[in-house]
Coordinates of C-alpha atoms in Angstrom, one line a residue:
M1 CA 92.7 233.4 47.0
M2 CA 95.7 231.5 48.4
K3 CA 97.1 234.8 49.7
L4 CA 93.9 235.6 51.5
A5 CA 93.9 232.2 53.2
S6 CA 97.5 232.7 54.3
I7 CA 96.6 236.0 55.8
I8 CA 93.7 234.5 57.7
V9 CA 95.8 231.7 59.1
F10 CA 98.5 234.1 60.1
T11 CA 96.1 236.5 61.8
S12 CA 94.4 233.6 63.6
T13 CA 97.7 232.3 64.9
L14 CA 98.6 235.8 66.2
L15 CA 95.3 236.2 67.9
L16 CA 95.4 232.7 69.5
G17 CA 99.0 233.3 70.6
A18 CA 97.9 236.6 72.2
C19 CA 95.2 234.7 74.2
A20 CA 97.7 232.1 75.6
H21 CA 98.1 232.4 79.3
N22 CA 101.2 231.9 81.3
T23 CA 101.5 228.2 82.4
A24 CA 104.2 228.8 85.0
G25 CA 103.5 227.5 88.5
I26 CA 105.2 225.8 91.4
A27 CA 107.3 222.6 91.3
V28 CA 108.2 220.6 94.4
D29 CA 110.4 217.5 94.3
S30 CA 110.3 214.4 96.5
N31 CA 113.1 216.0 98.7
G32 CA 110.9 219.0 99.4
Q33 CA 112.9 221.4 97.1
V34 CA 110.6 224.1 95.8
R35 CA 110.9 225.9 92.5
V36 CA 108.6 228.9 91.9
D37 CA 108.1 229.8 88.2
S38 CA 105.3 232.3 88.9
S39 CA 105.4 234.4 92.0
S40 CA 101.9 235.7 91.5
F41 CA 100.6 232.1 91.4
A42 CA 102.7 231.2 94.5
S43 CA 101.1 234.0 96.4
D44 CA 97.7 232.3 95.9
V45 CA 98.7 228.6 96.1
N46 CA 101.1 226.6 98.2
V47 CA 102.3 222.9 97.7
T48 CA 103.5 221.2 100.9
D49 CA 103.5 217.9 102.8
I50 CA 105.4 216.0 100.0
A51 CA 105.5 212.4 100.9
S52 CA 106.0 208.9 99.4
I53 CA 105.4 205.4 100.5
M54 CA 106.1 202.0 98.8
V55 CA 103.0 200.2 97.7
G56 CA 104.4 196.8 96.7
D57 CA 107.3 197.7 94.5
L58 CA 105.9 201.0 93.4
V59 CA 106.3 204.5 94.8
K60 CA 103.1 206.2 95.8
A61 CA 103.6 210.0 96.0
S62 CA 101.3 212.6 97.7
A63 CA 101.3 216.3 98.2
L64 CA 99.0 218.9 99.8
I65 CA 97.8 221.7 97.5
Q66 CA 96.7 224.7 99.6
S67 CA 94.7 227.8 98.5
K68 CA 96.0 230.9 100.2
S69 CA 93.2 233.1 98.8
S70 CA 89.5 233.5 99.6
Y71 CA 88.3 232.9 96.1
D72 CA 87.8 229.7 94.0
Q73 CA 90.4 228.9 91.5
R74 CA 91.1 226.0 89.1
V75 CA 94.5 224.5 89.1
Q76 CA 96.2 221.6 87.3
Y77 CA 98.8 219.3 88.8
K78 CA 101.1 216.6 87.3
F79 CA 103.5 214.2 88.8
T80 CA 106.7 213.6 86.9
W81 CA 108.6 210.4 87.7
F82 CA 112.4 209.9 87.6
D83 CA 114.8 207.0 87.8
A84 CA 117.9 206.8 89.9
N85 CA 119.9 208.6 87.1
G86 CA 117.4 211.5 86.9
Y87 CA 115.8 210.5 83.7
T88 CA 112.1 211.0 83.3
I89 CA 110.0 207.8 83.1
E90 CA 106.9 207.6 80.9
N91 CA 106.4 211.4 81.1
E92 CA 104.2 211.6 78.0
A93 CA 101.8 209.0 79.6
T94 CA 101.3 211.1 82.6
S95 CA 98.5 213.7 82.1
W96 CA 97.6 216.9 83.8
K97 CA 94.7 216.6 86.3
S98 CA 92.4 219.6 86.9
V99 CA 90.9 220.4 90.3
K100 CA 88.9 223.3 91.7
L101 CA 90.2 224.8 94.9
H102 CA 87.7 226.7 96.9
G103 CA 88.8 229.6 99.0
M104 CA 91.4 228.6 101.6
Q105 CA 90.8 224.9 100.8
Q106 CA 93.5 222.2 101.2
L107 CA 93.5 219.2 98.9
Q108 CA 95.7 216.1 99.1
V109 CA 96.6 214.6 95.8
S110 CA 98.4 211.4 95.1
A111 CA 99.6 209.2 92.3
V112 CA 101.4 205.8 91.9
A113 CA 104.6 205.5 89.9
P114 CA 104.2 203.8 86.5
N115 CA 106.9 201.2 87.1
T116 CA 109.5 199.9 89.6
Q117 CA 112.3 202.0 88.1
V118 CA 111.0 205.2 89.7
S119 CA 113.2 206.5 92.6
H120 CA 112.0 210.0 93.0
F121 CA 109.3 212.4 91.6
E122 CA 108.3 216.0 91.2
I123 CA 104.8 217.5 91.4
Y124 CA 104.1 220.6 89.3
V125 CA 101.0 222.8 90.0
R126 CA 99.8 225.6 87.7
E127 CA 96.8 227.8 87.3
T128 CA 94.2 227.0 84.6
Y129 CA 91.8 229.4 83.0
S130 CA 88.8 227.3 82.3
D131 CA 85.9 226.3 84.4

């Protein structure tokens, strides 16, 4: 019986792994440097107009996510914050946000740094496969 349970768990793991989709996307840092991890996603979505302002002692970052296709698509984005030495700040506390982009839509997104140690940021945008 234990062997059967092990086989079922192993088979389920393989099937779930086969269903996993590529989570690669586009990253743009606060200096405007773009890194494309998925060229097919980058042909459908663009990230531009990276900007930041100070709100009190905190950095407020913004970016424009642009659909380059005529169909609706769901994407996720996440801001990652860095200190002056390049270390991530409170990365686990920052969650992915999901948005639906309609064909050719442009959507400005923004976030405020979690603390005053932040000196720069990166936004990462990737495709999602749920409605």
